[in-house]
Amino acid sequence: MKAELLYEGKAKKVYRAADEEGKLVLSYKNDATALNGKKKESFTGKGRLNNEISSLVFSYLKKKGIASHFIKKLNDKEQLVYETNIIPLEVVVRNMATGSITKRLGFTEKTPFQPPLVELFYKNDELDDPLINDDHALRLSDISQDELQVIKKDALMINTVLQEMFQTINLILVDFKLEFGRLPDGTIVLSDEISPDTCRLWDRHTQVKMDKDVFRQGIGDLLDVYEEILNRLEATS
Ligand code: UDP
């Protein structure tokens, strides 16, 4: 199914799909990293959990009419996606203040953001993924002003759809990060992954953290928490 390794990131390996022009195989790793890779640990089973969860989330988005690079889950740890040229922006949507925005701008923890707040970060490990504004984004990528507005609008629409999805399994979507990529025909689509590595999810009743903050803050068992997310998602899909 897969041919040569194109790229290895912190959480995934990317291979060219054998005999399938324009398609890639994403292979989810067991590694968890935080603090831009300074904290790292491997958890047997994490790759499978994120692959399963991200596959369910992208399938749900597809049902709701949101285009993405996702084609299908191939096996436990791998999925088939369309090859895109990743736009080097991390688009973060926040429904509540926590994490970096509380430290950077002094928002009180759990301040609600309504309408939700959208932030752009430059995807660049050497620079520690700095927060940027629209003008920076236009100069640091090949997107146009119009495309940037569409990306931000899409991110907010995806937020609404995901909030609804997670609400049905008693999770609050606190914030999350999206990445977008360009297909060969120039269209921009949602790419990368959507999982507890990239979303903050709190239990609706207890507000217990059920995402990578468990690892970042050393406050629980990452595998147990991710398994619980998958179980809840499977129960409704
Ligand atoms: N996030 C991510 N990858 C990154 C940075 C952030 O997936 O490289 C996600 C993170 O899991 C959270 C949201 O984006 O759901 C906002 O993260 P924040 O800016 O608060 O950064 P952090 O506090 O995690 O450093």
Short mmCIF file of C-alpha atoms and ligand atoms in Angstrom, two decimals, residues 10 90 92-94 98-101 103-104 119 121 129 175-177 179 196-200 212-213 216, ligand 1:
data_model
loop_
_atom_site.label_atom_id
_atom_site.label_comp_id
_atom_site.label_asym_id
_atom_site.label_seq_id
_atom_site.Cartn_x
_atom_site.Cartn_y
_atom_site.Cartn_z
CA LYS A 10 6.45 14.39 15.69
CA GLU A 90 -1.90 26.62 12.44
CA VAL A 92 -6.56 27.79 16.38
CA VAL A 93 -10.22 28.26 17.35
CA ARG A 94 -11.01 28.96 20.99
CA THR A 98 -7.00 28.27 28.56
CA GLY A 99 -3.46 27.35 27.59
CA SER A 100 -1.21 29.81 25.79
CA ILE A 101 -3.77 32.63 25.51
CA LYS A 103 -0.28 33.26 29.61
CA ARG A 104 0.20 35.50 26.57
CA GLU A 119 -5.78 32.83 16.03
CA PHE A 121 0.31 30.66 14.27
CA ASP A 129 5.25 28.37 16.12
CA ASP A 175 -10.16 24.86 21.66
CA PHE A 176 -8.42 23.11 18.78
CA LYS A 177 -5.91 23.53 15.98
CA GLU A 179 -4.22 22.82 9.29
CA PRO A 196 -7.14 14.71 21.48
CA ASP A 197 -3.58 15.71 20.49
CA THR A 198 -4.96 18.74 18.67
CA CYS A 199 -8.18 19.54 20.59
CA ARG A 200 -8.86 20.39 24.20
CA LYS A 212 -3.10 15.89 25.55
CA ASP A 213 -3.08 18.25 28.55
CA ARG A 216 1.49 18.04 29.06
N1 UDP B 1 -2.29 22.85 19.39
C1 UDP B 1 -1.84 21.86 18.55
N2 UDP B 1 -0.54 21.91 18.10
C2 UDP B 1 0.30 22.92 18.43
C3 UDP B 1 -0.16 23.94 19.29
C4 UDP B 1 -1.47 23.87 19.75
O1 UDP B 1 -2.58 20.94 18.20
O2 UDP B 1 1.47 22.91 17.96
C5 UDP B 1 -3.68 22.81 19.89
C6 UDP B 1 -3.75 22.50 21.36
O3 UDP B 1 -3.90 21.11 21.59
C7 UDP B 1 -4.98 23.25 21.80
C8 UDP B 1 -5.04 24.47 20.85
O4 UDP B 1 -4.26 24.10 19.72
O5 UDP B 1 -6.14 22.47 21.60
C9 UDP B 1 -4.53 25.74 21.45
O6 UDP B 1 -3.25 25.53 22.01
P1 UDP B 1 -2.49 26.69 22.80
O7 UDP B 1 -2.20 27.81 21.86
O8 UDP B 1 -3.25 27.03 24.03
O9 UDP B 1 -1.08 26.08 23.12
P2 UDP B 1 -0.51 25.24 24.34
O10 UDP B 1 -1.08 25.79 25.60
O11 UDP B 1 -0.96 23.84 24.04
O12 UDP B 1 0.96 25.44 24.20
#
